[in-house]
Every structure is written in C-alpha cells, then in structure tokens.
Amino acid sequence: ETGIELAPDNIQVFKTLALFYTERGLDEKALKIYGTISDLEPDNLEILEKKADLTMKLRGVKNAQDIFVKIIGLDTKNHYTRFNKYLAEIHFDEEKYHSAVKYYLDYLNFYPADAEAAFQIARAYSYTKEYSLADEYLRQAVAIDRSWKEKPYFSANLQWESSGSRDIPNTSASAA
C-alpha cells in the first residue's frame, strides 16, 4: 500500500498489490484495487476479466453483468467468449429468451462441445414457441454428448404430448 502512495499512477504497483491480496484470500481488497486499475485503464481486458471473476465470486453473476458486456465489446480476438454464457444465463433468468439465445449461440461458436449450452438454447426456443428450433438444439445436445439422450427431456415430443405443454423444463445438471 505504501507503493501506491509513492507511485499513485504506476499501474504495475496496483497490479502487484491486487495479486498479493488475491493470493492471500483478501478478495474484497483485491476487487477494490482492480476497480481502481480499471478506472485508470478502462480498456484493459486482463484487468476487467479479473474484476469480473472477483465480482462474480463475491457478489454473484448478475452483479458482474456490466463488466461482461464491456469485455465482450472490447474483445476483438474472442479470447473472452466464456462471458457470453454468463450473459445468456442472466438473460434467460430474466425471460429475455431471444437475447439469451444470441449469447448462447455466440458462446457455442467457440465452445461447440458444450451440450448444456445447446440444451439451454432449446429451452429458450421452446419458451418462444419456436419448436422446430427447440427440437434442433435438443438433437444437437445429444450429438455433442450421447448421454443427453437418456435424460427425460430429450424426447421432447413425447414429453410435450403427455404434459400438454411444449415448454422444456430445466432439469439440467446445473439447475441443481
């Protein structure tokens, strides 16, 4: 902390202090330092990522939403696409299904082996009554991971006929 007093514009001193706090489990202090660094260097993706991760850890995913949006907007090389999945989950929970699908699709473009993302796209399409797309993404989830075929919601047409609803319930592993 003395280093900050002696060199208040030296970003490296802030980074070292934030790393020091993180390594010692002083996450609140580290988050505050990462916030200061991101004020000084607002387009620093490395710092924004650390700030987003600590915000999620300490305050929950939804509280990091603005940071995710900023990261995705700055990320011209697609190194931070994992944040698309977090935004998709937030939008899905807020029943913003079309934007949730957009974020899941952006994520799936870079992580094509994520059956869970394909399943969540299917759920979103079922809620928007776009059933052929829901079927397509349920089948994609199974194509990615055959174990999904054993899950009760895969056979969507049977489920929809028996329940009278075409909405796919959230019975995925991450819903637990």
mmCIF file of C-alpha atoms in Angstrom:
data_model
loop_
_atom_site.group_PDB
_atom_site.id
_atom_site.type_symbol
_atom_site.label_atom_id
_atom_site.label_comp_id
_atom_site.label_asym_id
_atom_site.label_seq_id
_atom_site.Cartn_x
_atom_site.Cartn_y
_atom_site.Cartn_z
ATOM 1 C CA GLU A 1 0.000 0.000 0.000
ATOM 2 C CA THR A 2 2.980 2.259 0.540
ATOM 3 C CA GLY A 3 3.858 1.730 -3.125
ATOM 4 C CA ILE A 4 0.543 3.295 -4.140
ATOM 5 C CA GLU A 5 1.245 6.332 -2.004
ATOM 6 C CA LEU A 6 4.695 6.693 -3.551
ATOM 7 C CA ALA A 7 3.600 5.991 -7.137
ATOM 8 C CA PRO A 8 -0.164 6.608 -7.451
ATOM 9 C CA ASP A 9 -0.091 6.446 -11.268
ATOM 10 C CA ASN A 10 2.030 3.302 -11.534
ATOM 11 C CA ILE A 11 -0.341 0.594 -12.750
ATOM 12 C CA GLN A 12 2.211 -2.146 -12.054
ATOM 13 C CA VAL A 13 2.162 -1.291 -8.349
ATOM 14 C CA PHE A 14 -1.633 -1.653 -8.329
ATOM 15 C CA LYS A 15 -1.447 -4.970 -10.205
ATOM 16 C CA THR A 16 1.120 -6.335 -7.775
ATOM 17 C CA LEU A 17 -0.979 -5.288 -4.805
ATOM 18 C CA ALA A 18 -4.129 -6.823 -6.286
ATOM 19 C CA LEU A 19 -2.283 -10.087 -6.924
ATOM 20 C CA PHE A 20 -0.911 -10.003 -3.372
ATOM 21 C CA TYR A 21 -4.424 -9.573 -1.942
ATOM 22 C CA THR A 22 -5.854 -12.306 -4.170
ATOM 23 C CA GLU A 23 -3.158 -14.796 -3.184
ATOM 24 C CA ARG A 24 -3.919 -14.157 0.470
ATOM 25 C CA GLY A 25 -7.672 -14.501 0.080
ATOM 26 C CA LEU A 26 -8.354 -10.806 0.601
ATOM 27 C CA ASP A 27 -10.763 -10.715 -2.316
ATOM 28 C CA GLU A 28 -12.663 -7.573 -1.297
ATOM 29 C CA LYS A 29 -9.441 -5.595 -1.177
ATOM 30 C CA ALA A 30 -8.280 -7.109 -4.474
ATOM 31 C CA LEU A 31 -11.607 -6.209 -6.104
ATOM 32 C CA LYS A 32 -11.265 -2.625 -4.934
ATOM 33 C CA ILE A 33 -7.761 -2.430 -6.436
ATOM 34 C CA TYR A 34 -8.943 -3.975 -9.723
ATOM 35 C CA GLY A 35 -11.685 -1.346 -9.769
ATOM 36 C CA THR A 36 -9.091 1.384 -9.371
ATOM 37 C CA ILE A 37 -6.949 -0.097 -12.144
ATOM 38 C CA SER A 38 -9.949 -0.369 -14.476
ATOM 39 C CA ASP A 39 -10.706 3.296 -13.788
ATOM 40 C CA LEU A 40 -7.148 4.159 -14.844
ATOM 41 C CA GLU A 41 -7.091 1.708 -17.782
ATOM 42 C CA PRO A 42 -10.752 1.183 -18.745
ATOM 43 C CA ASP A 43 -9.962 -0.961 -21.816
ATOM 44 C CA ASN A 44 -7.574 -3.383 -20.111
ATOM 45 C CA LEU A 45 -9.194 -6.763 -20.774
ATOM 46 C CA GLU A 46 -6.915 -8.658 -18.409
ATOM 47 C CA ILE A 47 -7.920 -6.417 -15.505
ATOM 48 C CA LEU A 48 -11.593 -6.413 -16.482
ATOM 49 C CA GLU A 49 -11.544 -10.212 -16.524
ATOM 50 C CA LYS A 50 -10.091 -10.349 -13.016
ATOM 51 C CA LYS A 51 -12.603 -7.752 -11.851
ATOM 52 C CA ALA A 52 -15.458 -9.753 -13.412
ATOM 53 C CA ASP A 53 -14.300 -13.012 -11.844
ATOM 54 C CA LEU A 54 -13.978 -11.467 -8.385
ATOM 55 C CA THR A 55 -17.318 -9.678 -8.732
ATOM 56 C CA MET A 56 -18.985 -12.997 -9.617
ATOM 57 C CA LYS A 57 -17.308 -14.720 -6.700
ATOM 58 C CA LEU A 58 -18.171 -12.043 -4.147
ATOM 59 C CA ARG A 59 -21.458 -10.591 -5.403
ATOM 60 C CA GLY A 60 -22.892 -13.099 -7.890
ATOM 61 C CA VAL A 61 -23.043 -13.369 -11.657
ATOM 62 C CA LYS A 62 -25.764 -10.785 -12.159
ATOM 63 C CA ASN A 63 -23.687 -8.088 -10.457
ATOM 64 C CA ALA A 64 -20.891 -8.620 -12.981
ATOM 65 C CA GLN A 65 -23.210 -8.174 -15.993
ATOM 66 C CA ASP A 66 -21.999 -4.700 -16.969
ATOM 67 C CA ILE A 67 -18.395 -5.872 -16.836
ATOM 68 C CA PHE A 68 -19.240 -8.857 -19.094
ATOM 69 C CA VAL A 69 -20.843 -6.546 -21.652
ATOM 70 C CA LYS A 70 -17.803 -4.273 -21.624
ATOM 71 C CA ILE A 71 -15.411 -7.206 -22.020
ATOM 72 C CA ILE A 72 -17.344 -8.662 -24.941
ATOM 73 C CA GLY A 73 -17.485 -5.249 -26.592
ATOM 74 C CA LEU A 74 -13.717 -4.822 -26.317
ATOM 75 C CA ASP A 75 -12.776 -8.407 -27.160
ATOM 76 C CA THR A 76 -11.882 -8.269 -30.864
ATOM 77 C CA LYS A 77 -9.944 -11.556 -30.732
ATOM 78 C CA ASN A 78 -12.657 -13.605 -28.995
ATOM 79 C CA HIS A 79 -10.491 -14.549 -26.035
ATOM 80 C CA TYR A 80 -13.247 -13.892 -23.509
ATOM 81 C CA THR A 81 -16.239 -15.676 -25.047
ATOM 82 C CA ARG A 82 -16.975 -17.525 -21.790
ATOM 83 C CA PHE A 83 -18.658 -14.339 -20.593
ATOM 84 C CA ASN A 84 -21.300 -14.811 -23.307
ATOM 85 C CA LYS A 85 -22.540 -17.854 -21.396
ATOM 86 C CA TYR A 86 -22.905 -15.865 -18.185
ATOM 87 C CA LEU A 87 -24.855 -13.154 -20.020
ATOM 88 C CA ALA A 88 -27.039 -15.825 -21.627
ATOM 89 C CA GLU A 89 -27.870 -17.252 -18.204
ATOM 90 C CA ILE A 90 -28.757 -13.815 -16.850
ATOM 91 C CA HIS A 91 -30.991 -13.027 -19.826
ATOM 92 C CA PHE A 92 -32.639 -16.439 -19.627
ATOM 93 C CA ASP A 93 -33.443 -15.922 -15.936
ATOM 94 C CA GLU A 94 -34.928 -12.535 -16.850
ATOM 95 C CA GLU A 95 -37.054 -14.264 -19.523
ATOM 96 C CA LYS A 96 -35.253 -12.375 -22.307
ATOM 97 C CA TYR A 97 -35.114 -15.522 -24.397
ATOM 98 C CA HIS A 98 -34.078 -14.051 -27.749
ATOM 99 C CA SER A 99 -31.072 -12.251 -26.302
ATOM 100 C CA ALA A 100 -30.247 -15.351 -24.230
ATOM 101 C CA VAL A 101 -30.177 -17.379 -27.458
ATOM 102 C CA LYS A 102 -27.900 -14.792 -29.073
ATOM 103 C CA TYR A 103 -25.387 -15.013 -26.237
ATOM 104 C CA TYR A 104 -25.578 -18.820 -26.103
ATOM 105 C CA LEU A 105 -25.008 -19.025 -29.870
ATOM 106 C CA ASP A 106 -22.003 -16.695 -29.634
ATOM 107 C CA TYR A 107 -20.651 -18.892 -26.859
ATOM 108 C CA LEU A 108 -21.403 -22.143 -28.725
ATOM 109 C CA ASN A 109 -19.471 -20.880 -31.759
ATOM 110 C CA PHE A 110 -16.299 -21.041 -29.654
ATOM 111 C CA TYR A 111 -17.234 -23.947 -27.386
ATOM 112 C CA PRO A 112 -19.100 -26.269 -29.779
ATOM 113 C CA ALA A 113 -18.780 -29.251 -27.424
ATOM 114 C CA ASP A 114 -20.974 -27.686 -24.708
ATOM 115 C CA ALA A 115 -24.131 -29.806 -24.693
ATOM 116 C CA GLU A 116 -25.533 -27.769 -21.795
ATOM 117 C CA ALA A 117 -25.463 -24.587 -23.923
ATOM 118 C CA ALA A 118 -27.270 -26.378 -26.776
ATOM 119 C CA PHE A 119 -29.883 -27.604 -24.301
ATOM 120 C CA GLN A 120 -30.428 -24.107 -22.892
ATOM 121 C CA ILE A 121 -30.904 -22.772 -26.430
ATOM 122 C CA ALA A 122 -33.551 -25.466 -26.931
ATOM 123 C CA ARG A 123 -35.307 -24.386 -23.728
ATOM 124 C CA ALA A 124 -35.278 -20.733 -24.801
ATOM 125 C CA TYR A 125 -36.738 -21.632 -28.193
ATOM 126 C CA SER A 126 -39.442 -23.698 -26.517
ATOM 127 C CA TYR A 127 -40.451 -20.698 -24.412
ATOM 128 C CA THR A 128 -40.649 -18.511 -27.525
ATOM 129 C CA LYS A 129 -42.743 -21.253 -29.167
ATOM 130 C CA GLU A 130 -40.122 -21.862 -31.867
ATOM 131 C CA TYR A 131 -40.497 -25.609 -31.539
ATOM 132 C CA SER A 132 -38.600 -26.749 -34.630
ATOM 133 C CA LEU A 133 -35.545 -24.814 -33.409
ATOM 134 C CA ALA A 134 -36.020 -26.270 -29.924
ATOM 135 C CA ASP A 135 -36.003 -29.763 -31.429
ATOM 136 C CA GLU A 136 -32.904 -28.915 -33.476
ATOM 137 C CA TYR A 137 -30.927 -27.832 -30.421
ATOM 138 C CA LEU A 138 -32.107 -30.762 -28.299
ATOM 139 C CA ARG A 139 -30.774 -33.034 -31.022
ATOM 140 C CA GLN A 140 -27.543 -31.023 -31.132
ATOM 141 C CA ALA A 141 -27.103 -31.534 -27.385
ATOM 142 C CA VAL A 142 -27.360 -35.295 -27.943
ATOM 143 C CA ALA A 143 -24.997 -35.152 -30.925
ATOM 144 C CA ILE A 144 -22.442 -33.452 -28.670
ATOM 145 C CA ASP A 145 -22.952 -35.832 -25.750
ATOM 146 C CA ARG A 146 -24.895 -39.082 -26.218
ATOM 147 C CA SER A 147 -25.716 -39.253 -22.505
ATOM 148 C CA TRP A 148 -28.198 -36.436 -23.049
ATOM 149 C CA LYS A 149 -30.432 -38.907 -24.882
ATOM 150 C CA GLU A 150 -31.012 -40.667 -21.558
ATOM 151 C CA LYS A 151 -32.311 -37.506 -19.914
ATOM 152 C CA PRO A 152 -36.098 -37.268 -19.525
ATOM 153 C CA TYR A 153 -36.446 -34.077 -21.561
ATOM 154 C CA PHE A 154 -34.674 -35.296 -24.698
ATOM 155 C CA SER A 155 -37.742 -36.920 -26.161
ATOM 156 C CA ALA A 156 -39.431 -33.545 -26.267
ATOM 157 C CA ASN A 157 -42.326 -34.564 -28.492
ATOM 158 C CA LEU A 158 -43.322 -37.364 -26.119
ATOM 159 C CA GLN A 159 -42.974 -35.085 -23.129
ATOM 160 C CA TRP A 160 -44.930 -32.301 -24.812
ATOM 161 C CA GLU A 161 -47.732 -34.676 -25.822
ATOM 162 C CA SER A 162 -48.049 -36.142 -22.334
ATOM 163 C CA SER A 163 -47.870 -32.838 -20.464
ATOM 164 C CA GLY A 164 -49.870 -30.700 -22.873
ATOM 165 C CA SER A 165 -47.032 -28.171 -22.838
ATOM 166 C CA ARG A 166 -44.170 -27.711 -25.248
ATOM 167 C CA ASP A 167 -42.002 -25.881 -22.720
ATOM 168 C CA ILE A 168 -38.857 -27.770 -21.809
ATOM 169 C CA PRO A 169 -38.335 -27.770 -18.052
ATOM 170 C CA ASN A 170 -34.916 -27.000 -16.590
ATOM 171 C CA THR A 171 -33.803 -30.374 -15.325
ATOM 172 C CA SER A 172 -30.188 -29.936 -16.369
ATOM 173 C CA ALA A 173 -27.285 -30.717 -14.088
ATOM 174 C CA SER A 174 -26.542 -27.026 -13.495
ATOM 175 C CA ALA A 175 -30.111 -26.389 -12.286
ATOM 176 C CA ALA A 176 -29.491 -28.345 -9.113
#
